PDB file of C-alpha atoms in Angstrom:
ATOM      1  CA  UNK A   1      -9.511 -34.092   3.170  1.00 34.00           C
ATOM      2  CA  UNK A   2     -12.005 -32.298   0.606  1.00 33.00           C
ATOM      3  CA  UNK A   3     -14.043 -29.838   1.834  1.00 36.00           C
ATOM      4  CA  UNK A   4     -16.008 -30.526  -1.070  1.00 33.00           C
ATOM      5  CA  UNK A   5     -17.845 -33.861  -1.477  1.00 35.00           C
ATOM      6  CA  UNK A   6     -17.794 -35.768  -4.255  1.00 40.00           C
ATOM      7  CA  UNK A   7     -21.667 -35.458  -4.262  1.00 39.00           C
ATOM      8  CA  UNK A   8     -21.914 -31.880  -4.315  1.00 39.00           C
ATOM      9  CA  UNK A   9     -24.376 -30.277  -6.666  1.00 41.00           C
ATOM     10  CA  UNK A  10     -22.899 -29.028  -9.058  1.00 37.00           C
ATOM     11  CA  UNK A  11     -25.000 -25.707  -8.445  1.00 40.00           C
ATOM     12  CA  UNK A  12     -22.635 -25.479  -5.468  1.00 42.00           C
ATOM     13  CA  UNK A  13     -19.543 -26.001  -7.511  1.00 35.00           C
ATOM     14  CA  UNK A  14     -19.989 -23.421 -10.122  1.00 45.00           C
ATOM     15  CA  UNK A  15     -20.479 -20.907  -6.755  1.00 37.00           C
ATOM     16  CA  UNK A  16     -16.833 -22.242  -5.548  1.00 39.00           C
ATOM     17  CA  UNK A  17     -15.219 -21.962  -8.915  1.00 52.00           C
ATOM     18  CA  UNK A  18     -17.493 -18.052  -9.418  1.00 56.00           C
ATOM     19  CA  UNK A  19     -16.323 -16.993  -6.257  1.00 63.00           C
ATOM     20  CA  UNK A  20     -12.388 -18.484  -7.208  1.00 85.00           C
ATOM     21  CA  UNK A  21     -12.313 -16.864 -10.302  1.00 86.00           C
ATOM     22  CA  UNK A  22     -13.521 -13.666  -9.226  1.00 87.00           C
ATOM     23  CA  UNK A  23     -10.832 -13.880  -6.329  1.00 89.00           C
ATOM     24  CA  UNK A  24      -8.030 -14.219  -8.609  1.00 89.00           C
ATOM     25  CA  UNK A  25      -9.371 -11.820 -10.995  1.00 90.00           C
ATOM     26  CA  UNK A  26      -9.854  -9.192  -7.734  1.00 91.00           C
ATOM     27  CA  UNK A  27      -6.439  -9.603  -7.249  1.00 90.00           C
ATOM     28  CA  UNK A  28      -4.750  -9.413 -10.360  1.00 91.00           C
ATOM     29  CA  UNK A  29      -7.011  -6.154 -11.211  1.00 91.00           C
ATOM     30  CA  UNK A  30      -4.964  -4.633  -8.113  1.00 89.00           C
ATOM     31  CA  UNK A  31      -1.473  -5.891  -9.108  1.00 88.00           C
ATOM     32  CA  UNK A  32      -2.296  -3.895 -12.067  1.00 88.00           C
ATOM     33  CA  UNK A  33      -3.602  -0.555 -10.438  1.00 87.00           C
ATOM     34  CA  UNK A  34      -0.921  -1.011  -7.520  1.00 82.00           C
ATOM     35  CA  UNK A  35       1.906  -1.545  -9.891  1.00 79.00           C
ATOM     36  CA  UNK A  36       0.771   1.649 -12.594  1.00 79.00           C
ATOM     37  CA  UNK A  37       0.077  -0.755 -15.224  1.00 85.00           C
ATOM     38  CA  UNK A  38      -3.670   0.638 -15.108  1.00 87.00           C
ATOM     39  CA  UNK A  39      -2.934   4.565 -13.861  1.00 85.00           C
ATOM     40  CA  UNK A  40      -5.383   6.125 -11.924  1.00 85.00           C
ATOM     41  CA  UNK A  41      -8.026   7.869 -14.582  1.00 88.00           C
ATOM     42  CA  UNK A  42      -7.781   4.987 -16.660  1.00 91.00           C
ATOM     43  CA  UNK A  43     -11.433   3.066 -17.274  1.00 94.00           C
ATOM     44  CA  UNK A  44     -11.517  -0.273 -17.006  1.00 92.00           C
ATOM     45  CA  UNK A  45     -12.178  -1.945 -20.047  1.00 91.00           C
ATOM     46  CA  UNK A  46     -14.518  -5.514 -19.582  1.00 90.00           C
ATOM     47  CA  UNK A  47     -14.504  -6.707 -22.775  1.00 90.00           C
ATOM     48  CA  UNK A  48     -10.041  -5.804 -23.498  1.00 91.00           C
ATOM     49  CA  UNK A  49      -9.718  -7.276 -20.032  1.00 90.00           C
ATOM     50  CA  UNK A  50     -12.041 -10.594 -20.281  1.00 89.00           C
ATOM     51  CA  UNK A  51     -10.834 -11.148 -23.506  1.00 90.00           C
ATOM     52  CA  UNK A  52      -7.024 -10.945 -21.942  1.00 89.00           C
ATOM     53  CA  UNK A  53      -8.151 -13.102 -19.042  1.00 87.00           C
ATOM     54  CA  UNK A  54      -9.805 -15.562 -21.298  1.00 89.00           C
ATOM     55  CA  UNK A  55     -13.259 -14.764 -19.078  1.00 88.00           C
ATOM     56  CA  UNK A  56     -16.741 -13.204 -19.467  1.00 89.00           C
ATOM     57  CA  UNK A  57     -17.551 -10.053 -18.100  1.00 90.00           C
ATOM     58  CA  UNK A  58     -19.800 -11.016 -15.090  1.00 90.00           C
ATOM     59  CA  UNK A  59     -16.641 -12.036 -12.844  1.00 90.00           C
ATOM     60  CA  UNK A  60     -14.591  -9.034 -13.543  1.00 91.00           C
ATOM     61  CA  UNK A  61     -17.432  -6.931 -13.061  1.00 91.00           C
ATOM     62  CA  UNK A  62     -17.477  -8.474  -9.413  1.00 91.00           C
ATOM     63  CA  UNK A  63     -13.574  -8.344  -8.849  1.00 92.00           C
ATOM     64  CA  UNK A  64     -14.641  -4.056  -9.802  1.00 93.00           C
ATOM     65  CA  UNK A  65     -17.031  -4.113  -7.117  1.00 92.00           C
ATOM     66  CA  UNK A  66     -14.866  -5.253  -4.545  1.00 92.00           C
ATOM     67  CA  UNK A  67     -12.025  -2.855  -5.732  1.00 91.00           C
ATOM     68  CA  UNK A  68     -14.740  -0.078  -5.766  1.00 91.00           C
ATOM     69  CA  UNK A  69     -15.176  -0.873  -1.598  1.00 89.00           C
ATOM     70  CA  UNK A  70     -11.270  -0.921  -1.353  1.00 86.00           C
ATOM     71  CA  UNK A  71     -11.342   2.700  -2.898  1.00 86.00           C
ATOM     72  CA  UNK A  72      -8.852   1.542  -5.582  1.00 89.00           C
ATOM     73  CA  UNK A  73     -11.575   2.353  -8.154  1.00 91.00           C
ATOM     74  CA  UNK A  74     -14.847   4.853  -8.615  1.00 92.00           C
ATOM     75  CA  UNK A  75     -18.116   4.146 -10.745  1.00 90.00           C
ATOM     76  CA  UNK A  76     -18.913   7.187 -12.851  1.00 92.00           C
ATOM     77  CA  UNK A  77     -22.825   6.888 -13.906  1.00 90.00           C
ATOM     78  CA  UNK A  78     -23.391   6.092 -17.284  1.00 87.00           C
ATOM     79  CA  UNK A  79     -19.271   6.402 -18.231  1.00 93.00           C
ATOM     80  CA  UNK A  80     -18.016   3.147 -16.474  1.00 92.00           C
ATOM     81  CA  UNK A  81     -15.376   1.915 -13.575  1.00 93.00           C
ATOM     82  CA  UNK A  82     -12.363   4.230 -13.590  1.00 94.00           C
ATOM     83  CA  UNK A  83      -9.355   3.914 -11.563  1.00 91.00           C
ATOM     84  CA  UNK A  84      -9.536   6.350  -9.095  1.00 87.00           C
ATOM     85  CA  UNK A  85      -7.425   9.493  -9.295  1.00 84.00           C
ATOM     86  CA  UNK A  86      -6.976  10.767  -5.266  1.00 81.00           C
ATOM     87  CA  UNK A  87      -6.962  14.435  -5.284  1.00 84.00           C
ATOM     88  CA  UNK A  88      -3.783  15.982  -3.211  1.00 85.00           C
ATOM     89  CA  UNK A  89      -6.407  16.973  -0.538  1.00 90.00           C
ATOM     90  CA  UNK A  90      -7.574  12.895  -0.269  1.00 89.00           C
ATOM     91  CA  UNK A  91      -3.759  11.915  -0.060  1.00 88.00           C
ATOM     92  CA  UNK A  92      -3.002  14.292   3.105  1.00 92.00           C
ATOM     93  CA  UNK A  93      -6.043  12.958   4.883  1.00 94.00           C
ATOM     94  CA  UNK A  94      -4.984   9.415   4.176  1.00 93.00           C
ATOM     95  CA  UNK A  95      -1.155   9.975   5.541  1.00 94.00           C
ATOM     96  CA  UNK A  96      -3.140  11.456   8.794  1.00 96.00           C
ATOM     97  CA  UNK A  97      -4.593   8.360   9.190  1.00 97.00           C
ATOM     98  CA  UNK A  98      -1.501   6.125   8.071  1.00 96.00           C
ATOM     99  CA  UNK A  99       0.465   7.687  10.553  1.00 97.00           C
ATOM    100  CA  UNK A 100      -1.950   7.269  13.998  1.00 98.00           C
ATOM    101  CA  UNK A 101      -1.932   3.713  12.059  1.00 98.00           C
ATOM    102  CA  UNK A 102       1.645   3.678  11.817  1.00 98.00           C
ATOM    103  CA  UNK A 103       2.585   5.356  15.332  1.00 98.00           C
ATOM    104  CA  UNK A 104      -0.036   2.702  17.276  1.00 98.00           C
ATOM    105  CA  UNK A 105       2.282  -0.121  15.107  1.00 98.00           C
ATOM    106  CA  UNK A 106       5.259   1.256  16.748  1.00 98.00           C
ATOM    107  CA  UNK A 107       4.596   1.252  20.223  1.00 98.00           C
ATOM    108  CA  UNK A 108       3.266  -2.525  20.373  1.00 98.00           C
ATOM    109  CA  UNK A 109       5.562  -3.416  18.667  1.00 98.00           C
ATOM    110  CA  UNK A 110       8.128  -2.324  21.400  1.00 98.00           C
ATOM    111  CA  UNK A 111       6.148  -3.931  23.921  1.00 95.00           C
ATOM    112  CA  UNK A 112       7.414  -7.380  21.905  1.00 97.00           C
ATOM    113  CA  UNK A 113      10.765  -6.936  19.802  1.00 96.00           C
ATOM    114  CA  UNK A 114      12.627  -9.822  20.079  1.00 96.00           C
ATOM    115  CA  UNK A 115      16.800  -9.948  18.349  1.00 96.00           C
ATOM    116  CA  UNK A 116      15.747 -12.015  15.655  1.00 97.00           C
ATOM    117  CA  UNK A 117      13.095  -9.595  14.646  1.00 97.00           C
ATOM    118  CA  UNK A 118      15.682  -6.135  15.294  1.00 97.00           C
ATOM    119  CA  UNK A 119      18.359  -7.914  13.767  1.00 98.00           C
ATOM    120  CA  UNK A 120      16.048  -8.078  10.273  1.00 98.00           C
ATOM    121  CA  UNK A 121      14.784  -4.721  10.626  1.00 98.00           C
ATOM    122  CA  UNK A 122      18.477  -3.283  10.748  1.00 97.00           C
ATOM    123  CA  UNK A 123      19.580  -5.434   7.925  1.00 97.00           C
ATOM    124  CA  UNK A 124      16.901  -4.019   5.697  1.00 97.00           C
ATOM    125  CA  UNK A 125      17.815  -0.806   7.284  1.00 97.00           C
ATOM    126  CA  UNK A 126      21.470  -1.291   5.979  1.00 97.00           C
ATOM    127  CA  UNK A 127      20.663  -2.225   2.490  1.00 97.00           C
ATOM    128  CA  UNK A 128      18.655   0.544   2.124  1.00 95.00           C
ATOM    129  CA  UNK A 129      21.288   2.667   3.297  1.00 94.00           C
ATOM    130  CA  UNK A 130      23.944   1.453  -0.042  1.00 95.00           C
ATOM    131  CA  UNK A 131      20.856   1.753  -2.140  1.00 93.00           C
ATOM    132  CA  UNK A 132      20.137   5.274  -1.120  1.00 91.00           C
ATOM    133  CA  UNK A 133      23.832   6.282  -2.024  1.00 90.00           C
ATOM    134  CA  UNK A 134      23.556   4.756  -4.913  1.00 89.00           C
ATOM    135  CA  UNK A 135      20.142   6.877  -5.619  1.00 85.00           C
ATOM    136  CA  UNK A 136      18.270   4.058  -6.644  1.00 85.00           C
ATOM    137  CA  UNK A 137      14.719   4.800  -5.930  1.00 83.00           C
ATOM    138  CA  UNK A 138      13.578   1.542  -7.822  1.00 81.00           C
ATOM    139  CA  UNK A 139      15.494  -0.807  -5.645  1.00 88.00           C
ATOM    140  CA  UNK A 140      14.919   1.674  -2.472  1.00 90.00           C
ATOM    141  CA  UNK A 141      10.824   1.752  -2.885  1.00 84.00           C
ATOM    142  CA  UNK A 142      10.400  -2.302  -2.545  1.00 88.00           C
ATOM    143  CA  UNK A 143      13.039  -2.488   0.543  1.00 93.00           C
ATOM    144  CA  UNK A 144      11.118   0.173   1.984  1.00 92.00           C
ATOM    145  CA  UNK A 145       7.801  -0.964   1.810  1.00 90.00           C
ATOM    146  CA  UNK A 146       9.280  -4.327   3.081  1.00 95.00           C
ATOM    147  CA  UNK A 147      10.715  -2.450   6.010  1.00 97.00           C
ATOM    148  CA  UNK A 148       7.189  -0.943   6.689  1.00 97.00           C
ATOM    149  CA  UNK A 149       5.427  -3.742   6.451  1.00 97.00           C
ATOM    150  CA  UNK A 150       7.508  -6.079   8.786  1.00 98.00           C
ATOM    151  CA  UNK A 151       6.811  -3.691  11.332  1.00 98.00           C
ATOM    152  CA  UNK A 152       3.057  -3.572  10.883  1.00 98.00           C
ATOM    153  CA  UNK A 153       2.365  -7.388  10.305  1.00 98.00           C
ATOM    154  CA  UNK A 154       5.195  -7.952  13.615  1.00 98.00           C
ATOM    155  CA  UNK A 155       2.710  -5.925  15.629  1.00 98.00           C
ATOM    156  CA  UNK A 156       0.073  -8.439  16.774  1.00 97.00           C
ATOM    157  CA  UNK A 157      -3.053  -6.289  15.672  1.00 98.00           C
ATOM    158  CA  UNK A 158      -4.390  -7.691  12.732  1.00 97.00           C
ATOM    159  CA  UNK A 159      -7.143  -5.429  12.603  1.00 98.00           C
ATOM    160  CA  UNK A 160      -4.674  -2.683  12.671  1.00 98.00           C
ATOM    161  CA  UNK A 161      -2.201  -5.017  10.047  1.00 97.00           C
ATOM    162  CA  UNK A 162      -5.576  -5.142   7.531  1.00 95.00           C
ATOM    163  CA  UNK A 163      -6.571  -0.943   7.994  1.00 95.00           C
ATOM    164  CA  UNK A 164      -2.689  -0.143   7.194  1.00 96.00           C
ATOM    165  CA  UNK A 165      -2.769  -2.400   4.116  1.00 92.00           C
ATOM    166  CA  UNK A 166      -5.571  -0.559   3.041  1.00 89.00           C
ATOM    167  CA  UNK A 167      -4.773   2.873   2.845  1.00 90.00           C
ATOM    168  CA  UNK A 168      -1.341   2.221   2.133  1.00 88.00           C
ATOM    169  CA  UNK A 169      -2.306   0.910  -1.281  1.00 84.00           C
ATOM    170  CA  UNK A 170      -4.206   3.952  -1.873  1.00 82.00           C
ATOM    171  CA  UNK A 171      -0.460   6.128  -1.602  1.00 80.00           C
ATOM    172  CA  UNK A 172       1.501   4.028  -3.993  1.00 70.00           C
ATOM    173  CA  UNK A 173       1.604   6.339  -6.420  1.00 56.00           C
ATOM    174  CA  UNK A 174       1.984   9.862  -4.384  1.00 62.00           C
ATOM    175  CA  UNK A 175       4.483   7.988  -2.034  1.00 53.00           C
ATOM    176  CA  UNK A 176       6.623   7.377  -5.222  1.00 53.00           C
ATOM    177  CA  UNK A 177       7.104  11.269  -6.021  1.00 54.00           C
ATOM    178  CA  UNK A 178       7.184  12.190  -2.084  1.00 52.00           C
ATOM    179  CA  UNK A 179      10.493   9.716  -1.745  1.00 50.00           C
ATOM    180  CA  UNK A 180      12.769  11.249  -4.502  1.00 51.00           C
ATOM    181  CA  UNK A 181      12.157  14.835  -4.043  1.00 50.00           C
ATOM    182  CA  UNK A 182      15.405  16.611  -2.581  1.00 46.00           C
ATOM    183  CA  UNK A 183      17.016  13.377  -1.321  1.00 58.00           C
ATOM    184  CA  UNK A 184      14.420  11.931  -0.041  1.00 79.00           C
ATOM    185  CA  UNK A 185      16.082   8.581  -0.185  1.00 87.00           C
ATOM    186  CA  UNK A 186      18.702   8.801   2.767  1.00 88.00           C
ATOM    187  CA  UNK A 187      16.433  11.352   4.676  1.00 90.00           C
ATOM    188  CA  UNK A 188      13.958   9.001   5.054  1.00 90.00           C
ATOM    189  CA  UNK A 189      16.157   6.156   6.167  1.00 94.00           C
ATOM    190  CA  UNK A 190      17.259   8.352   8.445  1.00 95.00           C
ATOM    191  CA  UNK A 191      13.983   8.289  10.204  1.00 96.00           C
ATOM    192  CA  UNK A 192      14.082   4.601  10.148  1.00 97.00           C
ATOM    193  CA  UNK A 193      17.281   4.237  12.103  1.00 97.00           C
ATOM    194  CA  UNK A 194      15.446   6.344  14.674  1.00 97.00           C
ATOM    195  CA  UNK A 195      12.427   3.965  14.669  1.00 98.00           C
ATOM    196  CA  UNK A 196      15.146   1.244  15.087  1.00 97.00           C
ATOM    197  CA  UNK A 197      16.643   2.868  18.133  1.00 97.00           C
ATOM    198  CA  UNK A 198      13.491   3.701  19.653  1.00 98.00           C
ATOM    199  CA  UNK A 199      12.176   0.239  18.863  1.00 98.00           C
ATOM    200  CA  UNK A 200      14.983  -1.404  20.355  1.00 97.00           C
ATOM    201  CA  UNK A 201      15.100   0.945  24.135  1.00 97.00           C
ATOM    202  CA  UNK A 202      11.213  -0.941  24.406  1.00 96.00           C
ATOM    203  CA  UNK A 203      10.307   2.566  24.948  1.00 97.00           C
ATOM    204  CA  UNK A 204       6.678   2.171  23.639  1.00 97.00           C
ATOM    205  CA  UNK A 205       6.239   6.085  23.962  1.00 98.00           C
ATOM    206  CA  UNK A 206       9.048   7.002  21.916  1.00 98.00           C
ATOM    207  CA  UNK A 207       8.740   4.115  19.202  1.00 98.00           C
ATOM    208  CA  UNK A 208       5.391   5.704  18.683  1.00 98.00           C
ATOM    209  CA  UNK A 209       6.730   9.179  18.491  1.00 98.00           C
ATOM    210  CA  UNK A 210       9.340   8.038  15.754  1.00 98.00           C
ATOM    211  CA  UNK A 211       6.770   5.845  13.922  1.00 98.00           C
ATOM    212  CA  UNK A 212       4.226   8.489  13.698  1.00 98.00           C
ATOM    213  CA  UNK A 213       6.784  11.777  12.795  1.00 98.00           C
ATOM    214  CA  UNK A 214       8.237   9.477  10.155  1.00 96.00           C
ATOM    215  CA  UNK A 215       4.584   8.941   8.127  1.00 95.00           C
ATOM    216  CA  UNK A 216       3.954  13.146   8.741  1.00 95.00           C
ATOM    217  CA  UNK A 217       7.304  13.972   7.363  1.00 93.00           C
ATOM    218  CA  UNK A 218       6.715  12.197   4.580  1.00 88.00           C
ATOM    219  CA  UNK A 219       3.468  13.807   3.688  1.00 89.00           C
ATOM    220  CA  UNK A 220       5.368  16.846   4.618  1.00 89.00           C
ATOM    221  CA  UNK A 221       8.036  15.617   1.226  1.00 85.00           C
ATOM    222  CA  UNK A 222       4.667  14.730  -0.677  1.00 81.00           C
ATOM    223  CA  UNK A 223       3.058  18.847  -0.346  1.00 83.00           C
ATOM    224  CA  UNK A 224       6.683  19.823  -1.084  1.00 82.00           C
ATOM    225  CA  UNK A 225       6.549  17.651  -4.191  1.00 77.00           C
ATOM    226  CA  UNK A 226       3.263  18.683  -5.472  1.00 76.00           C
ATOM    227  CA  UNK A 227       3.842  22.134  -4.874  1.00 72.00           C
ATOM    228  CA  UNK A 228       7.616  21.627  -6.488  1.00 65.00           C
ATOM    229  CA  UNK A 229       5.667  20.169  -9.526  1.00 60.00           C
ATOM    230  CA  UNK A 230       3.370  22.456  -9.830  1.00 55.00           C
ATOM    231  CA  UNK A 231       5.466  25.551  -9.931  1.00 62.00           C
ATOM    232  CA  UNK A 232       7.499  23.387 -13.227  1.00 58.00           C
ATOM    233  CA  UNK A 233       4.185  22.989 -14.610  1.00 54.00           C
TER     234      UNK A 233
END
């Protein structure tokens, strides 16, 4: 059935199709930033980006607004909408966060792992094992973010499911320079067979231990990478 009436003003309808629009454009706007297509530091031009969505400016001024509450991007007064650049210092306090986030994921989600859901989690773990060998960080970095998110969205705390989401999207790019410094390929899947064991013992206590230590060793990798960089620099 409709939810909307064939006799609905058609003030209402332009609201549905406003707030549709500006939806889609929300979430296209993030593909971009999420993906590196618009790096952070980059503004965000209305009128190149209207004209390549074939819109006005009004609705992707909106889908900026929401992005600006997601921290994704920053209003500078009088300059425009940049995306936002996180300082090193804003990156270590967001991995503090991700990992109590991360840990709490762990433990409930011993409290309901069922063989179906461990058998997944150690076939991901296994591919990502040949694709660290290989060294292949871009075919490791979408296996691993599938990893982490199965875990998180198997949970049963949405709440919890919709914080991770949003920091997580804030590390995209710093998680990407964390992973490959020094192997950090098969060291970090290395910390995901120990989630796996842990996870699978129902041992909420230690599957939150493992979750947790993983997410502050790799901020650990990410200060080692900065610092690595900035010492080439």
């Amino acid at each position: 059935m409709s939810i909307i009436s064939d006799s609905a003003p058609l003030s209402d309808l332009s609201v549905v199709k406003s707030v549709s629009l500006t939806s889609a454009l929300e979430k296209e706007l993030e593909r971009l930033i999420l993906t590196g297509e618009l790096e952070p530091g980059v503004r965000i031009n209305e009128i190149h980006l209207s004209n390549r969505f074939g819109t006005s400016r009004g609705p992707i001024r909106e889908a900026t607004r929401s992005l600006e509450a997601k921290g994704l991007v920053e209003v500078v007064r009088n300059r425009g909408v940049f995306v936002r650049r996180l300082s090193v210092e804003d990156a270590v306090e967001i991995y503090d966060v991700r990992a109590a986030l991360f840990g709490q994921a762990g433990r409930l989600l011993a409290e309901r792992m069922t063989d179906g859901l461990l058998a997944e989690l150690t076939r991901m773990v296994d591919e990502m094992d040949a694709v660290a060998e290989r060294g292949s960080f871009d075919e490791y970095y979408p296996l691993n973010l599938g990893f982490h998110n199965l875990i998180v969205s198997s949970c049963g705390n949405r709440t919890l499911l919709a914080e991770y989401h949003r920091f997580v999207n804030k590390l995209h790019l710093f998680r990407a320079r964390a992973l490959v410094q020094g192997g950090g390929l098969a060291v970090s899947n290395r910390e995901h067979r120990a989630m796996l064991e842990a996870l699978a013992s129902g041992d909420g206590d230690r599957a939150q231990m493992t979750h947790w230590r993983h997410v502050a060793l790799a901020k650990r990798r990410l200060i080692a990478a900065v610092d690595g960089h900035a010492r080439n620099d």
